[in-house]
PDB file of C-alpha atoms in Angstrom:
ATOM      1  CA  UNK A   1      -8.886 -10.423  -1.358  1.00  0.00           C
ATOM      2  CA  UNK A   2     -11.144 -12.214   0.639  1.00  0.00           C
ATOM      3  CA  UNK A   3      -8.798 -15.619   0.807  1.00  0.00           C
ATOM      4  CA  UNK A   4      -6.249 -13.571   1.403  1.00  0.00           C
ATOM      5  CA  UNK A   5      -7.943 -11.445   4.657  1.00  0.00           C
ATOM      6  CA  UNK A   6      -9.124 -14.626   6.155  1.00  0.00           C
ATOM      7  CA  UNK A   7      -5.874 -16.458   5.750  1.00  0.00           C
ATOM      8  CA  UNK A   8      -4.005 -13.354   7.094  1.00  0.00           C
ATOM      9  CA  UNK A   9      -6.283 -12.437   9.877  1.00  0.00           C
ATOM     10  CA  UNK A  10      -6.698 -16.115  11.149  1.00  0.00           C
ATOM     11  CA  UNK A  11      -5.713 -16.417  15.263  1.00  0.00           C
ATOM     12  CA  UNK A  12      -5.364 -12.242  15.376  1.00  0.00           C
ATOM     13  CA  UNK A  13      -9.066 -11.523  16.218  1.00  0.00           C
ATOM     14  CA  UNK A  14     -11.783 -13.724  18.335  1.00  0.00           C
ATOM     15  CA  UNK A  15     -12.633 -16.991  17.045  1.00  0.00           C
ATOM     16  CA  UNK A  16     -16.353 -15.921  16.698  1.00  0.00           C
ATOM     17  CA  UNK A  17     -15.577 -12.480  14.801  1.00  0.00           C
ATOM     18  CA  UNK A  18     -13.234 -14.480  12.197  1.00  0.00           C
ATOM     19  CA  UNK A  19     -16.180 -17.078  11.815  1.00  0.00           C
ATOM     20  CA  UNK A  20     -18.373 -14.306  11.244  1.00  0.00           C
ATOM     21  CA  UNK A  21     -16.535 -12.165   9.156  1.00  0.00           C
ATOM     22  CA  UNK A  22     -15.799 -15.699   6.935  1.00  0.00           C
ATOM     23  CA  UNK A  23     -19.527 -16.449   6.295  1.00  0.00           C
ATOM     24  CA  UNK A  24     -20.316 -12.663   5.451  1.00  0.00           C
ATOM     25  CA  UNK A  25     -17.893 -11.344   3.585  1.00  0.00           C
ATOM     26  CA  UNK A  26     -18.139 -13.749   0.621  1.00  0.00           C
ATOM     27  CA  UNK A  27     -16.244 -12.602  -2.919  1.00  0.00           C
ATOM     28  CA  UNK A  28     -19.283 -11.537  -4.073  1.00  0.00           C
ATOM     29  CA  UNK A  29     -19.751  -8.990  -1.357  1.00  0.00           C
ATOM     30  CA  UNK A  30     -16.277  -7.775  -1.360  1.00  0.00           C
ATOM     31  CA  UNK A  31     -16.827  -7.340  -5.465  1.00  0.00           C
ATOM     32  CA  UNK A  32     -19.727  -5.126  -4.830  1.00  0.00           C
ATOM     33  CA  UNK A  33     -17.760  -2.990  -2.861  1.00  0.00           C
ATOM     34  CA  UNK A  34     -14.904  -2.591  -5.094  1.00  0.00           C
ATOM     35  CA  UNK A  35     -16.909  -2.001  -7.619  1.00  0.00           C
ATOM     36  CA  UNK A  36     -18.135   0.962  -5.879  1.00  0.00           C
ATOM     37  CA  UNK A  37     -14.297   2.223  -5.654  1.00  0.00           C
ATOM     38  CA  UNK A  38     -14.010   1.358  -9.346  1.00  0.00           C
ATOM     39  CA  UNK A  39     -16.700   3.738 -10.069  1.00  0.00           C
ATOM     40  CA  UNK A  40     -15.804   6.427  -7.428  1.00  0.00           C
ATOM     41  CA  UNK A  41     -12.100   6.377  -9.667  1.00  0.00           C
ATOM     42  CA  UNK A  42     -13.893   5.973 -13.424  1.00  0.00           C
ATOM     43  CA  UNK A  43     -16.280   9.328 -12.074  1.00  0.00           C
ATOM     44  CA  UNK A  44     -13.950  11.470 -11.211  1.00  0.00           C
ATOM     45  CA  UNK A  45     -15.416  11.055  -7.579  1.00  0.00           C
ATOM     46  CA  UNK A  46     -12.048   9.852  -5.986  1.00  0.00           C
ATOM     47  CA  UNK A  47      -8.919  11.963  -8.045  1.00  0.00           C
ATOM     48  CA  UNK A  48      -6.489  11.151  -5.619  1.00  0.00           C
ATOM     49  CA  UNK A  49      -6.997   7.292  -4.890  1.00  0.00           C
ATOM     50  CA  UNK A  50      -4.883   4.788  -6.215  1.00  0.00           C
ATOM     51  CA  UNK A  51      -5.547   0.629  -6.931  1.00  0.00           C
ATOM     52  CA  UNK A  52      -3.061  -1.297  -8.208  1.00  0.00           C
ATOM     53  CA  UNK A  53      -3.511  -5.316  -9.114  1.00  0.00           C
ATOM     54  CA  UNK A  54      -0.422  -7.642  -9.385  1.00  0.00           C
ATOM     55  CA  UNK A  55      -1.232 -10.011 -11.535  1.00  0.00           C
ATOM     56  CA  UNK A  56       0.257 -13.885 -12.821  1.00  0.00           C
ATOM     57  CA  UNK A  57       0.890 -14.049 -16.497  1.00  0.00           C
ATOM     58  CA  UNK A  58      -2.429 -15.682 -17.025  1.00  0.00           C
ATOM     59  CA  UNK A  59      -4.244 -12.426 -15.771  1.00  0.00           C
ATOM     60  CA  UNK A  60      -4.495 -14.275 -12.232  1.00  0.00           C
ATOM     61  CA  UNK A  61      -4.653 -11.641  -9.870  1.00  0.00           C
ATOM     62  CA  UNK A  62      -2.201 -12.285  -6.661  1.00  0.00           C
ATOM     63  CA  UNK A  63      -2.425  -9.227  -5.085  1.00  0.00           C
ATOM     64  CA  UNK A  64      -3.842  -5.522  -4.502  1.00  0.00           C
ATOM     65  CA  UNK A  65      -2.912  -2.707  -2.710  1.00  0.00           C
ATOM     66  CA  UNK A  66      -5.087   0.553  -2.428  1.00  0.00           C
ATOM     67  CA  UNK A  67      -4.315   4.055  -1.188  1.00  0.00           C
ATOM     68  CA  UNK A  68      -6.607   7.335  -0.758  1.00  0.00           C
ATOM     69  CA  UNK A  69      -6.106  10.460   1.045  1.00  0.00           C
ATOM     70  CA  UNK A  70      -5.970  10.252   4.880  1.00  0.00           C
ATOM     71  CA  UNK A  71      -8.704  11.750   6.532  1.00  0.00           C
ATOM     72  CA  UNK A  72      -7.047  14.075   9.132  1.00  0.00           C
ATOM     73  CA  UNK A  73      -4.482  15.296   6.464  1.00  0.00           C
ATOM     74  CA  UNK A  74      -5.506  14.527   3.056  1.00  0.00           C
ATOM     75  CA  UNK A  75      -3.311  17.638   1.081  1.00  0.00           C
ATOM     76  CA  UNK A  76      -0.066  16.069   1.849  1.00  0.00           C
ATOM     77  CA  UNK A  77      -1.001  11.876   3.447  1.00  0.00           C
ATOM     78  CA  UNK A  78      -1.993   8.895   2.156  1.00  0.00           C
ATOM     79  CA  UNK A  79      -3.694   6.202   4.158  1.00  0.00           C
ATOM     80  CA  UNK A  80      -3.146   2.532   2.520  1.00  0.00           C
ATOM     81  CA  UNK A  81      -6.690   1.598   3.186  1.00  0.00           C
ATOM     82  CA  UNK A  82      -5.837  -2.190   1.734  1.00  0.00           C
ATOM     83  CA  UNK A  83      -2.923  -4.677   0.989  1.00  0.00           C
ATOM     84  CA  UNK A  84      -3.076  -8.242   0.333  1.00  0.00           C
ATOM     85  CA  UNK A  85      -1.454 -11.071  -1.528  1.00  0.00           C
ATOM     86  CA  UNK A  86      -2.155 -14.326  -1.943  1.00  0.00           C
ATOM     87  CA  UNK A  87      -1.299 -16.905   0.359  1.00  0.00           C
ATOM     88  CA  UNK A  88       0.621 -18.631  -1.991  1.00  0.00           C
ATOM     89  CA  UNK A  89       2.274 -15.927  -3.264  1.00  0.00           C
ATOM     90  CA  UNK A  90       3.785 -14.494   0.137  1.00  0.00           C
ATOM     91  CA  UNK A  91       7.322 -13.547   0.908  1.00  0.00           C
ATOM     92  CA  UNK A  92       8.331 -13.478  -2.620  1.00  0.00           C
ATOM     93  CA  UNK A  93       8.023  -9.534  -3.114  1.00  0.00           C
ATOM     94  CA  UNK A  94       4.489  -8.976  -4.412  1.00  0.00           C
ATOM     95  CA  UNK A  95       3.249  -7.035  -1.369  1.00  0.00           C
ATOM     96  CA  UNK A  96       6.723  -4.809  -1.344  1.00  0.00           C
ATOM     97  CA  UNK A  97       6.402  -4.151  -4.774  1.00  0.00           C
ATOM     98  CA  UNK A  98       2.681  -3.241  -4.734  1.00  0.00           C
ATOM     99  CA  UNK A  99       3.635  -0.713  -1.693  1.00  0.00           C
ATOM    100  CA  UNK A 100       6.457   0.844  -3.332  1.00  0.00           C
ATOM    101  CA  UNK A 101       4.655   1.483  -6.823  1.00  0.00           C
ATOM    102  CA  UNK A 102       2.055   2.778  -4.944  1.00  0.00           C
ATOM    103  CA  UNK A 103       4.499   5.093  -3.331  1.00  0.00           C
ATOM    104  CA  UNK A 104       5.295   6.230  -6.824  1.00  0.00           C
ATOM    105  CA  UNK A 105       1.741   7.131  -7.478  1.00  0.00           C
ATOM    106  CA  UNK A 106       0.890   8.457  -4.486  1.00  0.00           C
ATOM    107  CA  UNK A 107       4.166  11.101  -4.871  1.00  0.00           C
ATOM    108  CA  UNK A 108       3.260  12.191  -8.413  1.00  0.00           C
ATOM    109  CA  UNK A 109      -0.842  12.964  -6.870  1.00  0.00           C
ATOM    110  CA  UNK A 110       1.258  14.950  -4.120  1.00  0.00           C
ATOM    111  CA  UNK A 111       1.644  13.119  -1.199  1.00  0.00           C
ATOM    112  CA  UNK A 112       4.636  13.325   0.857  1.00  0.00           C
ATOM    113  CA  UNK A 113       3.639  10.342   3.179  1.00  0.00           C
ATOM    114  CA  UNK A 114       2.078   7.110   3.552  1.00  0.00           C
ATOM    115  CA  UNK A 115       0.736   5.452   6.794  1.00  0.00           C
ATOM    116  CA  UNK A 116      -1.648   2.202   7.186  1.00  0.00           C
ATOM    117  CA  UNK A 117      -3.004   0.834  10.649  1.00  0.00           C
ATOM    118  CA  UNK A 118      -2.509  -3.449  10.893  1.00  0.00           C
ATOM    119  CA  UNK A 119      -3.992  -5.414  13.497  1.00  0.00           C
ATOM    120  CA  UNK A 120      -1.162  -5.025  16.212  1.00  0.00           C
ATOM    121  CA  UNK A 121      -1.917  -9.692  16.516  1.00  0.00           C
ATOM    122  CA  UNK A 122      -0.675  -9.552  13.472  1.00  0.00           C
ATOM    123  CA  UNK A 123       3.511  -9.950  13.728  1.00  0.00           C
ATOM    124  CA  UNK A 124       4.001 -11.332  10.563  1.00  0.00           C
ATOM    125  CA  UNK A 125       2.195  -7.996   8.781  1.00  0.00           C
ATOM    126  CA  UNK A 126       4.249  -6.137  11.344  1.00  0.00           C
ATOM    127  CA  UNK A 127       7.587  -7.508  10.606  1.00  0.00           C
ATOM    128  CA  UNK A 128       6.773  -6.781   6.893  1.00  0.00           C
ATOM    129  CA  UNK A 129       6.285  -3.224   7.607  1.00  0.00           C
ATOM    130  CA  UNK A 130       9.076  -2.543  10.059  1.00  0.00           C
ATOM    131  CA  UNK A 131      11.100  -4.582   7.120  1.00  0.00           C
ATOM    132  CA  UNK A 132      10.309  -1.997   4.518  1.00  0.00           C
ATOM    133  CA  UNK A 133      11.247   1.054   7.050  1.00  0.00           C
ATOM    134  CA  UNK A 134       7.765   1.568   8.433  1.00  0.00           C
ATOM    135  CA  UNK A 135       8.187   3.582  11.550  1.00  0.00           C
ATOM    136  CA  UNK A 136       5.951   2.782  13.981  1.00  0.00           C
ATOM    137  CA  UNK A 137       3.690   6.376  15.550  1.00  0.00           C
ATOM    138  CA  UNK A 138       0.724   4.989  17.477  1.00  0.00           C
ATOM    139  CA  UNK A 139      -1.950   2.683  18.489  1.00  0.00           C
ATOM    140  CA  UNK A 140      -5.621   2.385  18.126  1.00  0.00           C
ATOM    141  CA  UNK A 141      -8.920   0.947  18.069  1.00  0.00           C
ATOM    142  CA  UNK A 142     -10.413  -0.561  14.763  1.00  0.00           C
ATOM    143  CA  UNK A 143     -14.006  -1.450  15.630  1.00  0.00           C
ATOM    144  CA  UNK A 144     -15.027  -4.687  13.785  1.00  0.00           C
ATOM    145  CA  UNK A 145     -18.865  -5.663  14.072  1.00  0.00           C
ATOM    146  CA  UNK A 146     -18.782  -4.603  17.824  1.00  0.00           C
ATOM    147  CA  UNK A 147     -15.136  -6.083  18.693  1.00  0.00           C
ATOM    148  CA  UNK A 148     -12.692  -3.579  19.440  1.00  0.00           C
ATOM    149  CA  UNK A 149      -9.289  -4.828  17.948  1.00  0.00           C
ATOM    150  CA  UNK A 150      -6.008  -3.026  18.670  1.00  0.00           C
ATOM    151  CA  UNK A 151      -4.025  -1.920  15.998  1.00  0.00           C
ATOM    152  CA  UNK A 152      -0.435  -0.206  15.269  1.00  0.00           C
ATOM    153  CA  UNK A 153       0.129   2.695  13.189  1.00  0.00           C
ATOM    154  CA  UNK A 154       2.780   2.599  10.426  1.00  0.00           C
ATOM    155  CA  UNK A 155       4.127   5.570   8.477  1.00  0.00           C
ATOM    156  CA  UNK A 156       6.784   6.411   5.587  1.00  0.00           C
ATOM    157  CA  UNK A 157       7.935   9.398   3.864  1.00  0.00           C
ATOM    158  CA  UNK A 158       6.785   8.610   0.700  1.00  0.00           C
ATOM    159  CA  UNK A 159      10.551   9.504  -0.405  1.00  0.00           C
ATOM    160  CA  UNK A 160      11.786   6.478   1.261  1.00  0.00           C
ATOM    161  CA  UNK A 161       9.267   3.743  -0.217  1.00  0.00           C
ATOM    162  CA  UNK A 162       9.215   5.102  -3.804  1.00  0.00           C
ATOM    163  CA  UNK A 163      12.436   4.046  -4.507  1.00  0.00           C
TER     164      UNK A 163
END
């Protein structure tokens, strides 16, 4: 995941930030903190949260996407909280796959949509989205280590990705 951010977020934030984020956020870190969701699931804490890995046939993993109840409307939407593929493995269907089977799981826990916020710098995520029927609803602020970055709002009926 972290290969993956950095590679994707490259040019769509201030120089300084991306250098920072790259000498923080090591794979080690960002293990510590899944592990923390993996536990949160395994408890019982987090019912309604779902991870899903793609992975290569040699139990490489390529790709993640993960999905928890939004926090202004949790009963009926999700927020995709995370979604990344490998560099190598882009534009070949991983990341619309892991969306749509998401979707799946997301509808059976009793969501009826799905939304995500991407750095609005980020076209390429953008197209992606709009691609796969995201309609876009707003605009925001994502505050990263004092750096306000803009970002655009996605959102699905849940009908539409879980095909």
């Amino acid at each position: 995941m972290v290969a993956s951010w950095l590679s994707g977020h490259k040019g769509h934030m201030p120089d300084e930030l991306w250098v920072r984020r790259a000498a923080d956020w090591t794979p080690e870190v960002s293990a510590q903190g899944w592990a923390r969701v993996l536990d949160d699931q395994t408890s019982g804490g987090a019912p309604r949260d779902v991870l899903l890995v793609a992975e290569e046939p040699a139990a490489w993993l390529v790709g993640l996407v993960y999905g928890r109840p939004a926090d202004d409307d949790p009963a009926l939407t999700a927020e995709v909280s995370a979604l990344y593929v490998d560099a190598t493995r882009r534009r070949q269907g991983v990341g619309a796959a892991l969306l749509q089977v998401a979707a799946l799981e997301l509808r059976q826990l009793g969501f009826s949509t799905v939304r995500l916020e991407v750095l609005s710098a980020n076209l390429p995520a953008r197209a992606f989205y709009e691609q796969l029927g995201g309609r876009e609803i707003g605009h925001g602020t994502f505050d990263e280590d004092g750096y306000p970055l803009d970002v655009t709002i996605y959102q699905w009926a849940i009908s539409h990705l879980a095909t």
